Coordinates of C-alpha atoms and ligand atoms in Angstrom, one line a residue:
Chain I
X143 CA 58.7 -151.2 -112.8
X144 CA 58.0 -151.3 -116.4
X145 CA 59.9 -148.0 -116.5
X146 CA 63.4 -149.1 -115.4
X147 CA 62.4 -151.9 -117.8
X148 CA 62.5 -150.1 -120.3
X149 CA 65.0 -147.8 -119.7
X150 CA 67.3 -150.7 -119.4
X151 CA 66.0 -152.2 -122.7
X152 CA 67.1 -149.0 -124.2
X153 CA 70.8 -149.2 -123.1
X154 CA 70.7 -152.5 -124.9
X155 CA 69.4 -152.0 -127.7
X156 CA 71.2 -149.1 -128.6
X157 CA 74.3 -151.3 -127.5
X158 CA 73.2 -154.2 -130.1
X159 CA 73.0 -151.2 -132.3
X160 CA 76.7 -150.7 -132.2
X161 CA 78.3 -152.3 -135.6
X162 CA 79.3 -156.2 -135.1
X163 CA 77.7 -156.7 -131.5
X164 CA 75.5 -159.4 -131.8
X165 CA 74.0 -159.8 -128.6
X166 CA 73.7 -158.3 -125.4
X167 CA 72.4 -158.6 -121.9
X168 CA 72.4 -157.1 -118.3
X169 CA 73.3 -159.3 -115.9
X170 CA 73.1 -159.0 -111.8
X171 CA 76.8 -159.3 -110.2
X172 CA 75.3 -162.8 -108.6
X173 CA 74.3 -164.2 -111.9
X174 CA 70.7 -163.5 -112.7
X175 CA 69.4 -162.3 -116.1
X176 CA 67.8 -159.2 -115.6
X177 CA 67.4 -158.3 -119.7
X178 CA 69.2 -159.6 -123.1
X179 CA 68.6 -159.2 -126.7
X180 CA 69.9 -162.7 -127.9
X181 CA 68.7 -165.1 -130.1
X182 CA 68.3 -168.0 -128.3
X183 CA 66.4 -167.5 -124.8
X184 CA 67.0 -170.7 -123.8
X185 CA 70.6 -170.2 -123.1
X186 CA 69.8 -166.7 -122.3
X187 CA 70.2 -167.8 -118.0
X188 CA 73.1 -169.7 -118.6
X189 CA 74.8 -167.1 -120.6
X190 CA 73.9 -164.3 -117.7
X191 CA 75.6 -167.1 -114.9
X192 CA 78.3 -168.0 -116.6
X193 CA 79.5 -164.1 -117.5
X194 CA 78.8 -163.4 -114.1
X195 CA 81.1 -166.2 -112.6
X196 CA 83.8 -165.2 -115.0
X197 CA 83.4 -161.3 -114.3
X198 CA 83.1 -162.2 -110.4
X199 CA 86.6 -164.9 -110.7
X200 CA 88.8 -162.3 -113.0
X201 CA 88.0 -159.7 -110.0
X202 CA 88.8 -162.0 -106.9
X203 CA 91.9 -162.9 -109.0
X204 CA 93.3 -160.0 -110.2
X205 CA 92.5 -157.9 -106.4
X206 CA 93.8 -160.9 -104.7
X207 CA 97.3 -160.4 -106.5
X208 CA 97.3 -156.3 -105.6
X209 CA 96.5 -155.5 -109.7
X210 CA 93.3 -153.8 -108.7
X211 CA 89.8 -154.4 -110.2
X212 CA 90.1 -155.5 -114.2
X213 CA 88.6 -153.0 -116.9
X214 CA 86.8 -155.7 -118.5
X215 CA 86.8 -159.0 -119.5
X216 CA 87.6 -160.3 -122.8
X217 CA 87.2 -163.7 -124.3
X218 CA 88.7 -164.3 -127.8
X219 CA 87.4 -167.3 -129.9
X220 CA 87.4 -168.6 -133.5
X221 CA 83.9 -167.7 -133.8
X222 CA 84.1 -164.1 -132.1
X223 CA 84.8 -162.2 -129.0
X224 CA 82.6 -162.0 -125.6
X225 CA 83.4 -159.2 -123.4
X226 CA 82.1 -158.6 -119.8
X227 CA 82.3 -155.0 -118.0
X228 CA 81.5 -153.8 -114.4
X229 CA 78.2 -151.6 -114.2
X230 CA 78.1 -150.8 -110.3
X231 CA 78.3 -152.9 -107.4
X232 CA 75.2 -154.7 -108.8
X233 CA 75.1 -155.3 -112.7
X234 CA 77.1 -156.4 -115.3
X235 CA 77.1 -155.9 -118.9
X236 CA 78.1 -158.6 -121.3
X237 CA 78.3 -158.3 -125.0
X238 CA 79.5 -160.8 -127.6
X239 CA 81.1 -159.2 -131.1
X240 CA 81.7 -160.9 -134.5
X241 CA 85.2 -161.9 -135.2
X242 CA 85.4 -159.4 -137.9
X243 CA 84.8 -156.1 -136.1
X244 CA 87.6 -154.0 -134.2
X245 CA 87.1 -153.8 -130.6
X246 CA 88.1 -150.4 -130.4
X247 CA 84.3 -148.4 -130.5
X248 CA 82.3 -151.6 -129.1
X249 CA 84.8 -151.4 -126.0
X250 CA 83.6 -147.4 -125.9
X251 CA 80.0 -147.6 -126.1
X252 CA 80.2 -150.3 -123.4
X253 CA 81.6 -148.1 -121.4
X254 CA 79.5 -145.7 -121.8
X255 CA 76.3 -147.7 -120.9
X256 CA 78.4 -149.5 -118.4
X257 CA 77.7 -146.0 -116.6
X258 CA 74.5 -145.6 -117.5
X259 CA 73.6 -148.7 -116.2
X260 CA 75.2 -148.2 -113.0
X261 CA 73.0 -145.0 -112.5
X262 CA 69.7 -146.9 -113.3
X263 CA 70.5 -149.6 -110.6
X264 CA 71.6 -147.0 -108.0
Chain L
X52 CA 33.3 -175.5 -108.4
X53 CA 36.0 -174.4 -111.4
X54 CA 39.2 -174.1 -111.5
X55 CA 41.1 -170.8 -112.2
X56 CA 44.1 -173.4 -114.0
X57 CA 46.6 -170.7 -112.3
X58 CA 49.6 -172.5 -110.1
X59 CA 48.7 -172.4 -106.4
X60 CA 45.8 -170.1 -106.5
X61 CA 43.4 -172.9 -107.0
X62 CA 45.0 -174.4 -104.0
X63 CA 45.2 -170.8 -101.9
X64 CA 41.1 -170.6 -102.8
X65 CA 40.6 -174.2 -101.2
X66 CA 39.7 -175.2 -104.4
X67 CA 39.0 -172.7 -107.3
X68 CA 36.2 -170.4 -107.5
X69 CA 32.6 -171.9 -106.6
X70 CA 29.7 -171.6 -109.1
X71 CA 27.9 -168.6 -108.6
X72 CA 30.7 -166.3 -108.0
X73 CA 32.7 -163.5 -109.5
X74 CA 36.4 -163.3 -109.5
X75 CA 38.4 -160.1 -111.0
X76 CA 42.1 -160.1 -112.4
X77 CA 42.8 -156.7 -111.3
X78 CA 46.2 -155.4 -113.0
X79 CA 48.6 -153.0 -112.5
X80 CA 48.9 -151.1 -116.4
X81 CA 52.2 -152.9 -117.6
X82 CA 51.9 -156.1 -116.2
X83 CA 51.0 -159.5 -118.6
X84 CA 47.5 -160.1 -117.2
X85 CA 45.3 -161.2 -120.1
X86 CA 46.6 -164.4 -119.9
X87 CA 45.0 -164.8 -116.6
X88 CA 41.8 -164.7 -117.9
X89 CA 42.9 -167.1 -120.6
X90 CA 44.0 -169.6 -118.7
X91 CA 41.0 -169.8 -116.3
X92 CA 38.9 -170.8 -119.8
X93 CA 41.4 -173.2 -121.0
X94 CA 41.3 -174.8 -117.4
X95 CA 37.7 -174.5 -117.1
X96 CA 37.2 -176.3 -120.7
X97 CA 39.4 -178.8 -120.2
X98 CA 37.2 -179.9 -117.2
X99 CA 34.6 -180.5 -119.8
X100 CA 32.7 -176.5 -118.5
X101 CA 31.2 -174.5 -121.0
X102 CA 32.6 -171.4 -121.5
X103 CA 32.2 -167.7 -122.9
X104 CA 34.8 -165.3 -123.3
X105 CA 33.3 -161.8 -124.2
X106 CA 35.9 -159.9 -126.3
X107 CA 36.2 -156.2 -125.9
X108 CA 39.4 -155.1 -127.0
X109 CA 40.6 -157.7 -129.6
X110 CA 38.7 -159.7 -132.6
X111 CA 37.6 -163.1 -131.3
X112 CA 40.3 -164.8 -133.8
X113 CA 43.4 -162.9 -132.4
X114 CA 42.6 -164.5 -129.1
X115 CA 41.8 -167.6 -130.6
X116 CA 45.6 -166.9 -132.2
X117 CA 46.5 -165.9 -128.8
X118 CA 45.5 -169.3 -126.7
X119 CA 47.7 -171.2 -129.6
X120 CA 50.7 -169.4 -128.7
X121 CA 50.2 -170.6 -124.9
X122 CA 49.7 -174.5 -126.7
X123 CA 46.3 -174.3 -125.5
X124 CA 44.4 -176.1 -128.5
X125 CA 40.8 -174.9 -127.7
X126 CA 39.0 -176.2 -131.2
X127 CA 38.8 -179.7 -129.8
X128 CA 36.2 -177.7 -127.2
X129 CA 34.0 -176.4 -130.5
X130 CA 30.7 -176.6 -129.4
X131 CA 31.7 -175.4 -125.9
X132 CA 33.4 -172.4 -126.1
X133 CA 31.7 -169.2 -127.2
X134 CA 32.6 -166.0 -127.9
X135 CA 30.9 -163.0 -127.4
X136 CA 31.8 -160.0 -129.9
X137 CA 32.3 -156.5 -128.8
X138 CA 35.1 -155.5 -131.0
X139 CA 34.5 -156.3 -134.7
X140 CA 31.0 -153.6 -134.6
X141 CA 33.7 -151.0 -133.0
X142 CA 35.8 -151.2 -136.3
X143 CA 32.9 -151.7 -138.6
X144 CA 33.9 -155.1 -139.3
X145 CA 31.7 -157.9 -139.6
X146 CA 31.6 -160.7 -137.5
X147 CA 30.6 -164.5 -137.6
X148 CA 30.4 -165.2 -134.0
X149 CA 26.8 -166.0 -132.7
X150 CA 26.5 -162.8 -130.3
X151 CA 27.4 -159.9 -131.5
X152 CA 26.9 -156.6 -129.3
X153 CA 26.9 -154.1 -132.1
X154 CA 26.8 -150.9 -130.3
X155 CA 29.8 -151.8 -127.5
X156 CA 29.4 -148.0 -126.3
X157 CA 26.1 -148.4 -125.1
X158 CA 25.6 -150.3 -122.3
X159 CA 22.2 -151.4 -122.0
X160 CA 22.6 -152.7 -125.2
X161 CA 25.8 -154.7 -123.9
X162 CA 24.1 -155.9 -120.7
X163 CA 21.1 -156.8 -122.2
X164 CA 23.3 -159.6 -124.6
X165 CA 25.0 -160.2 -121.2
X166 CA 21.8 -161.4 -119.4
X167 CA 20.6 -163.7 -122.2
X168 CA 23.5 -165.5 -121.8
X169 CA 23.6 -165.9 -118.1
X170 CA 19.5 -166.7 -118.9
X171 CA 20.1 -169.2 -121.5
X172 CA 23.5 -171.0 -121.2
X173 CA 23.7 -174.5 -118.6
X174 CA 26.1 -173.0 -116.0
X175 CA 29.5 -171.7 -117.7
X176 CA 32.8 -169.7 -116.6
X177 CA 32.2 -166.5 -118.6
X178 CA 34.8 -164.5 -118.8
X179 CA 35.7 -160.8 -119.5
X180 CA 38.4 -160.1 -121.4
X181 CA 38.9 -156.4 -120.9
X182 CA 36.5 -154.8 -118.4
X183 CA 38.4 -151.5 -118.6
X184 CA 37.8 -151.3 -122.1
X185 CA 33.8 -151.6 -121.5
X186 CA 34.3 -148.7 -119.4
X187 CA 36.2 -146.7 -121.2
X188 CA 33.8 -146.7 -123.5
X189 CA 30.5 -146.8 -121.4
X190 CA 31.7 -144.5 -118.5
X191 CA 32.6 -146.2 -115.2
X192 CA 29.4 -146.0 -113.1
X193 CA 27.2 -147.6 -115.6
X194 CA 29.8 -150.1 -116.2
X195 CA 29.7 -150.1 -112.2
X196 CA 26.2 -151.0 -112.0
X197 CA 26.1 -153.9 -114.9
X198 CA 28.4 -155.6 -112.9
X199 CA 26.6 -155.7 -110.0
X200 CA 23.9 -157.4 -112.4
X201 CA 25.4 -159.3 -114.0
X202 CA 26.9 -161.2 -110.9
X203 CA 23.5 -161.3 -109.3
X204 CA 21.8 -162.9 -112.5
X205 CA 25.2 -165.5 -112.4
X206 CA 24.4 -166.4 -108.8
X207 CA 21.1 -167.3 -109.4
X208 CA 21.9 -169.6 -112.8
X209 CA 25.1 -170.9 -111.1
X210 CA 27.4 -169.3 -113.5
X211 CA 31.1 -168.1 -112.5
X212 CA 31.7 -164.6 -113.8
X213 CA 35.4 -163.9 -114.0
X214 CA 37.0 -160.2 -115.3
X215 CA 40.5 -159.0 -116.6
X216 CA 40.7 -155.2 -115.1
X217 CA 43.4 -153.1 -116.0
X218 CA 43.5 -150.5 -113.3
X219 CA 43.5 -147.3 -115.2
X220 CA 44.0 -143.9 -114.0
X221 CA 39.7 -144.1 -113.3
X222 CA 38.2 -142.4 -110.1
X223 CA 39.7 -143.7 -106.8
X224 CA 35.8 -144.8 -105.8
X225 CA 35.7 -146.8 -109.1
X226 CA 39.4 -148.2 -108.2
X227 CA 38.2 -149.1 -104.6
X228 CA 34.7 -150.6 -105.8
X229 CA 36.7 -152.7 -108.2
X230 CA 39.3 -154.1 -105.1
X231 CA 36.4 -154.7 -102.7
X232 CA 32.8 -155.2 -102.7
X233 CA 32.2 -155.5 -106.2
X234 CA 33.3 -159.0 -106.7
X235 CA 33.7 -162.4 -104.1
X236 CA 37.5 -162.3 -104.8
X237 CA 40.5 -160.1 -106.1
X238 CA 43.2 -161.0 -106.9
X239 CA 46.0 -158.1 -108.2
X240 CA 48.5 -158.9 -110.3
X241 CA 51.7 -155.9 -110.9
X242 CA 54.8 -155.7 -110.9
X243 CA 57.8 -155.4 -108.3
X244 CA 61.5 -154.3 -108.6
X245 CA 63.7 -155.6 -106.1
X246 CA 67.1 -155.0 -106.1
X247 CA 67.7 -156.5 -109.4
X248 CA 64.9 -158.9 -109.4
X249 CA 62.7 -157.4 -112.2
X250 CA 59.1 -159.4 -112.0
X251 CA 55.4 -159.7 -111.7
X252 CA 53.2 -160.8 -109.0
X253 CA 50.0 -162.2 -108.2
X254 CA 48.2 -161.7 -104.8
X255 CA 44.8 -162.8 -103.7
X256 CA 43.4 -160.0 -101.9
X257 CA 40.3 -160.9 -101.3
X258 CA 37.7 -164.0 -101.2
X259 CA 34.6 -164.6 -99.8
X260 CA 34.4 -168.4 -99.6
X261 CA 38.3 -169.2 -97.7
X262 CA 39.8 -167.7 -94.9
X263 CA 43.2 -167.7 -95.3
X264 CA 43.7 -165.0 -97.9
X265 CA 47.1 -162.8 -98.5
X266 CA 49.2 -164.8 -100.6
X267 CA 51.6 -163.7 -103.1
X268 CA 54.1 -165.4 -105.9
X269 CA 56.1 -164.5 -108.2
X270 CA 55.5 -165.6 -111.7
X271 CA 56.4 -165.7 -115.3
X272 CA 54.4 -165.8 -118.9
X273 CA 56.0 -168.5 -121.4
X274 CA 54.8 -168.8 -124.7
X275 CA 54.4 -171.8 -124.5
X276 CA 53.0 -172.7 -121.3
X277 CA 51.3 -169.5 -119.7
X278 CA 51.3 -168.7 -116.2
X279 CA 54.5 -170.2 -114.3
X280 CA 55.2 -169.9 -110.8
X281 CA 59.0 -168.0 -111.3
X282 CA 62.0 -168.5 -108.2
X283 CA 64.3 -166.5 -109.5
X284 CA 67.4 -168.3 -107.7
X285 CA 67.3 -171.8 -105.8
X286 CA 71.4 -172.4 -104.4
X287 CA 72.5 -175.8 -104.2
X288 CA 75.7 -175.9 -101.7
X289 CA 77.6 -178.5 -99.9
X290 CA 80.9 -179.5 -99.2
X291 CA 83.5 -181.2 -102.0
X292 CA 82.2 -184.4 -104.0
X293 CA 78.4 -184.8 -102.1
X294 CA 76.5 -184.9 -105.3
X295 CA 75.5 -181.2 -105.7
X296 CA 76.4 -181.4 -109.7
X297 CA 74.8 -184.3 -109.7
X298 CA 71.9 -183.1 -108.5
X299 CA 71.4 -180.0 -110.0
X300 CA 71.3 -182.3 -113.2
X301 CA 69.0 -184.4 -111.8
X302 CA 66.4 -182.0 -110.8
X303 CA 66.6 -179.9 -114.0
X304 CA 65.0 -180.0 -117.2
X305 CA 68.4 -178.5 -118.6
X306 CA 71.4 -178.4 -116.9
X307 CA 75.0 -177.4 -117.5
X308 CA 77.7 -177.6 -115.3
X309 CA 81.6 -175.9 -115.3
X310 CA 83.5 -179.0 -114.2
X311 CA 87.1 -179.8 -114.9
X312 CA 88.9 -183.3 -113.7
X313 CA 85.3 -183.7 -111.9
X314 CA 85.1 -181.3 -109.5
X315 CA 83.1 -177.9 -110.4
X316 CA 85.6 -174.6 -111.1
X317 CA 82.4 -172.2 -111.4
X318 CA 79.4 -172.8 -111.2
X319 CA 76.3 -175.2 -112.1
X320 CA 73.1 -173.7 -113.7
X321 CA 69.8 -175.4 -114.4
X322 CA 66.4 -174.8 -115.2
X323 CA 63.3 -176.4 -114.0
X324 CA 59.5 -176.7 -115.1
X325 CA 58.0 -178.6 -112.6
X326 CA 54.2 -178.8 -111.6
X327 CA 53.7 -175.4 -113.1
X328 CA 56.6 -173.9 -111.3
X329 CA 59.9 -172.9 -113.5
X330 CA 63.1 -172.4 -110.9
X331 CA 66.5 -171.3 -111.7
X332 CA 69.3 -173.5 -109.8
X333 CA 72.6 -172.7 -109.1
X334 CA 75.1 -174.9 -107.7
X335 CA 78.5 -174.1 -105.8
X336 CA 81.4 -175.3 -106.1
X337 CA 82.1 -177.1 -102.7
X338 CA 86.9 -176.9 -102.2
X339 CA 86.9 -174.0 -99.6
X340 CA 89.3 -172.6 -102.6
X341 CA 86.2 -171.4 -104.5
X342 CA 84.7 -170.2 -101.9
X343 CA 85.1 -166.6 -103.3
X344 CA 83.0 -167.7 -106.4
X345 CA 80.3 -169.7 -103.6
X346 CA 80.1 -165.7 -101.8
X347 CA 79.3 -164.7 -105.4
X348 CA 76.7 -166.3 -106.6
X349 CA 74.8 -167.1 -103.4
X350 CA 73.1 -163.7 -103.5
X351 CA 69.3 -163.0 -104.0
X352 CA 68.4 -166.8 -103.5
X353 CA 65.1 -167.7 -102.2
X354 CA 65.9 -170.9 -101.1
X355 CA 68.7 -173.7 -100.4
X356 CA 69.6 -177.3 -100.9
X357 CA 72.4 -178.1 -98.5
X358 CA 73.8 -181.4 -100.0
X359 CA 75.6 -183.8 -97.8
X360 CA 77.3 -187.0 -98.7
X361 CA 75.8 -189.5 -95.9
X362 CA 78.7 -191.5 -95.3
X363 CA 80.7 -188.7 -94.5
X364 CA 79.9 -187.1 -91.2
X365 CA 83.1 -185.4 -91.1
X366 CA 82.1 -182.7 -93.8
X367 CA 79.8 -181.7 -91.6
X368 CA 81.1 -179.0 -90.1
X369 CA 82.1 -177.8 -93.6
X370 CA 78.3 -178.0 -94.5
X371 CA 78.1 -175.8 -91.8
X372 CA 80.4 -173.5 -92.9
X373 CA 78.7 -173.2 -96.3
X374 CA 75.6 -172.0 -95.1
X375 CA 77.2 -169.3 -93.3
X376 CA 79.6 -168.3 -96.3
X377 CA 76.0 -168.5 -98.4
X378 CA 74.3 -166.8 -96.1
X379 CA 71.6 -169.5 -96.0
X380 CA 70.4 -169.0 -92.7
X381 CA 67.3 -166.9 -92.5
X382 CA 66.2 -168.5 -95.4
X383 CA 64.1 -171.4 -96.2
X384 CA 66.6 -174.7 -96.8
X385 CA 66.6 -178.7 -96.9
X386 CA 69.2 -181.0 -96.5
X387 CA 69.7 -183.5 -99.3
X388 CA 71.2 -186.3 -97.3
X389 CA 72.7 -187.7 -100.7
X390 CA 74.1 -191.1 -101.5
X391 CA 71.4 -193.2 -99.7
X392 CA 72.5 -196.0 -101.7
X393 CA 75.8 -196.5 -100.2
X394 CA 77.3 -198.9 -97.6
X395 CA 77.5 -196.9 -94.2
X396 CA 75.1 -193.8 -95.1
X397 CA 73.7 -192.7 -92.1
X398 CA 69.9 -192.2 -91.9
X399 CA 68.0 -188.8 -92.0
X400 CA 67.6 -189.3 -88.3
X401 CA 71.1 -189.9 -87.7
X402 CA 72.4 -186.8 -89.6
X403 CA 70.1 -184.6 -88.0
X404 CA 71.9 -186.5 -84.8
X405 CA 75.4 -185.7 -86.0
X406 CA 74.8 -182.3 -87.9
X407 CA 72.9 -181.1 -84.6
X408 CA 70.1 -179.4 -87.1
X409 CA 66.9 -178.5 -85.4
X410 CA 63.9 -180.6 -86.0
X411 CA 62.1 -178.4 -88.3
X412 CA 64.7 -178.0 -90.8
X413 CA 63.7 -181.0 -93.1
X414 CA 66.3 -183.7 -94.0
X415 CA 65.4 -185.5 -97.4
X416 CA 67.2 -188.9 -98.2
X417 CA 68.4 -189.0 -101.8
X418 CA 70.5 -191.0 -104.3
X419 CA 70.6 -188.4 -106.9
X420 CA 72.7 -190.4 -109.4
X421 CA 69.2 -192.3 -109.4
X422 CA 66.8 -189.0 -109.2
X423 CA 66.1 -190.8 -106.2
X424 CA 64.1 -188.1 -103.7
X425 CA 65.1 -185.2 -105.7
X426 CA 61.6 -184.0 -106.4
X427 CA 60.2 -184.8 -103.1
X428 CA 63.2 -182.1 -101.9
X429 CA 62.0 -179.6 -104.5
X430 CA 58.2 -179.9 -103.4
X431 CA 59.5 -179.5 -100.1
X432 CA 61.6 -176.6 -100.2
X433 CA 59.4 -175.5 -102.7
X434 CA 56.4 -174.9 -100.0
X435 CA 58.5 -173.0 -97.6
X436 CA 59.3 -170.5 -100.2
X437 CA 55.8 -170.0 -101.6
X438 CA 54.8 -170.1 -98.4
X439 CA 57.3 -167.5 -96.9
X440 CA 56.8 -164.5 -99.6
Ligands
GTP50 N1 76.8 -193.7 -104.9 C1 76.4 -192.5 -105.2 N2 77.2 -191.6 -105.9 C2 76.8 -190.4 -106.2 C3 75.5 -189.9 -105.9 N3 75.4 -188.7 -106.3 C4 76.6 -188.3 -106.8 N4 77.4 -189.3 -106.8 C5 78.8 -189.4 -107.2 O1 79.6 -188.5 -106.4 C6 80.7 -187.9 -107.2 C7 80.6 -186.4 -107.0 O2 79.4 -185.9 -107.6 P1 79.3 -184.4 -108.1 O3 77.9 -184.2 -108.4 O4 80.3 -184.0 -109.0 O5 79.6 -183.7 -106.7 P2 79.8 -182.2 -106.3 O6 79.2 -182.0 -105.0 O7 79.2 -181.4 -107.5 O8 81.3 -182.0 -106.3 P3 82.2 -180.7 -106.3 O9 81.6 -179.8 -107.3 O10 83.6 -181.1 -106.7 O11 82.2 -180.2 -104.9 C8 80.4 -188.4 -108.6 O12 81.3 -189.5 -108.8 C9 79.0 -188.8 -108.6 O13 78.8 -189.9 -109.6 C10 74.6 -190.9 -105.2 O14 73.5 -190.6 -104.9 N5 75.1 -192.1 -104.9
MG51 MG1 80.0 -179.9 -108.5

């Protein structure tokens, strides 16, 4: 156990190592935290729900209306940017950016351990 | 008789563990187990026991630090809390605790400090905080044949000897000693992966004074607070406007809810800390044009509250419905037969009339705008998914 722990810890933190992410976390497709790097814990189970349900509503939405299964989700606020990607039928990675860093190489690295993820849960 | 202070295992060991017995933590390598150990002292001191904790593999003040961090104040117990120090000689440092092994790698040394306690202290909880270490640095049978010692001396002067054991990669016979005769009760603590459910778990595998043994729960380490009985997921469902929001609110210590013009859109979430339990709880939405999102985040729960309005026996069949869409059935699940207060609600006997619900599927009454019999339902549901694992 502690080893897909830790693998998964490493997907994470090399994600929050990714200029302007601020915080990250792997999430199961029916809402439970399995591990984030945040700052405040207490939300931490919220947070994982919540992405979750919005990941989960933006699929049933989008395959409902014959525009297959979204790339991602993005939020946009004031304060920054919260994106949510697929990793396999049974995670989800969520990571929320600063409002002052392009998208462009955060959206690539999620990808990227979007997969990895995927592998790890297989 | 002491308690072990560790959620439901008092209760599984018909009490706690008797004077003159032995009790080891015996952990997986990885797992959080040292605060077992800890705990069972705080709990034993702040039934007014005497305690001793011999300290093997940290310096008595870091687990002094270390109880702190769990909110555990154990100054106010001065005069009854003693350590033992194996661990300052080790690093040449010096030490200002009143026993002081100061060769830790030889063992008759060790025991012989070991037996003047048992011989001299009024009956205490002594505790180990790292047997492996003694034996990594003593070798395993001499260690071996301490123990047996030790817990002979401890029966005779009523003392209750318990050990942290982290199950090294030592010889299988030392492994197998450890899980069986060596002590009156085992209980192992590792981890588990399932599915995505990423968690630790403690199981009694042995004990000498109860009969029922084989129990195992899931459970957490909060910082602070210690040792929490975990439930991952705990799904609240029911059909449109029966209270569900309401009474994920009302059960948790936090709660948040996605509602817009008073129906929920999402989802709610809560958190609980109740009676050394902490629970996650989602609710459903309850309009059948959610029920995409309801199939979503009814997976991997371990339990259910079915929430009903009482006055309104035609949602029943929906209430039906939503177990099957949350795949409920199989697992353990109560009915919340909500809005007890109002004109017309039917009784728990007439909904289990109406609903045609067999007779052990238990039906709690409930005005949760009040809190009215929301706990009662959590302690209910609550023993038929401890008891199910
Ligand atoms: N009288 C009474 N009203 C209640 C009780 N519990 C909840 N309500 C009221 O019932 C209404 C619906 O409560 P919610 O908790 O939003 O119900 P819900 O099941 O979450 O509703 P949906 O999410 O829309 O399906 C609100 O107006 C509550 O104040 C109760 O015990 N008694
Ligand atoms: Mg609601």
């Amino acid at each position: 156990m502690p080893d897909t722990i830790d693998m998964i810890d490493k997907i994470l933190t090399d994600m929050k190592n990714v200029g302007g992410v601020e915080a990250c976390a792997a999430v199961s497709r029916d809402g439970l935290l399995i591990r984030a790097i945040v700052q405040n814990w207490q939300f931490a189970e919220s947070f994982a729900a919540m992405s979750a349900t919005m990941l989960g509503a933006a699929e049933t939405a989008t395959v409902e209306l014959g525009k297959g299964i979204p790339h991602r989700v993005i939020v946009e606020s004031g304060q920054g940017r919260l994106v949510a990607v697929g990793a396999g039928p049974r995670a989800l990675l969520v990571v929320t950016v600063d409002s002052d860093t392009g998208l462009g190489l955060v959206l690539i690295e999620l990808e990227k351990a979007a997969k990895k993820l995927k592998e790890l849960l297989i | 008789m002491i308690k072990t202070g560790i959620p439901k295992l008092d209760e599984f060991l018909d009490g706690g563990i008797p004077k003159g017995k032995s009790l080891v933590y015996y952990m997986q390598p990885g797992v959080e187990g040292e605060v077992f150990g800890m705990q069972t002292i705080y709990s034993a001191l702040k039934d007014g026991g005497n305690c001793v904790l011999v300290a093997s593999s940290t310096i008595p003040d870091i687990t002094r630090g270390q109880f702190k961090e769990f909110g555990w104040d154990i100054n106010q117990f001065n005069n009854k809390f003693i350590s033992v120090d194996a661990y300052n000689p080790l690093i040449g440092a010096p030490s200002k605790e009143k026993y002081i092994v100061s060769n830790p790698d030889n063992i008759e040394e060790f025991s012989r400090i070991i037996v003047d306690i048992i011989k001299q202290l009024p009956p205490s909880t002594i505790v180990f905080g790292s047997l492996s270490t003694i034996m990594d640095l003593c070798g395993e049978r001499k260690v071996i044949e301490a123990v047996r010692i030790w817990n002979k001396m401890a029966m005779l002067y009523d003392h209750v000897m318990v050990y942290n054991f982290t199950a090294w990669p030592y010889s299988q016979e030392t492994l197998d000693l450890m899980k069986g005769e060596l002590f009156n009760a085992v209980i192992s603590i590792g981890g588990i992966v399932e599915r995505v459910i990423f968690g630790q778990y403690f199981e009694i595998l042995k004990s000498d004074w109860t009969k029922e043994i084989k129990r195992s729960m899931l459970f957490r380490v909060l910082r602070p607070g210690g040792i929490k009985l975990y439930i991952p997921k705990i799904l609240v469902t029911g059909p449109f406007d029966s209270g569900k929001s309401t009474f994920v609110h009302a059960l948790s210590t936090r709660a948040i809810s996605v509602d817009r013009l008073g129906t929920t859109i999402a989802l709610d979430h809560g958190h609980v800390d109740y009676k050394g339990f902490s629970a996650d709880i989602f609710g459903t939405p309850g309009q059948e044009r959610f029920d995409p999102i309801i199939r979503l985040l009814s997976g991997e729960s371990m339990g259910v509250f079915l929430v009903i309005d009482s006055t309104n026996p035609s949602d029943f069949t929906r209430a039906k419905q939503m177990l099957k869409i949350t795949m409920s059935y199989g697992l353990p699940y109560v009915i919340i037969a909500n809005k007890q207060d109002l004109d017309g609600a039917l009784t728990p006997e007439e909904v289990r009339e109406q609903f045609d619900l067999p007779e052990d599927v238990p039906i709690i009454p409930a005005v949760a705008k009040d809190k009215i019999g929301v706990y009662e339902a959590f302690e209910v549901l609550i023993d038929s998914v401890t008891g199910g694992i």
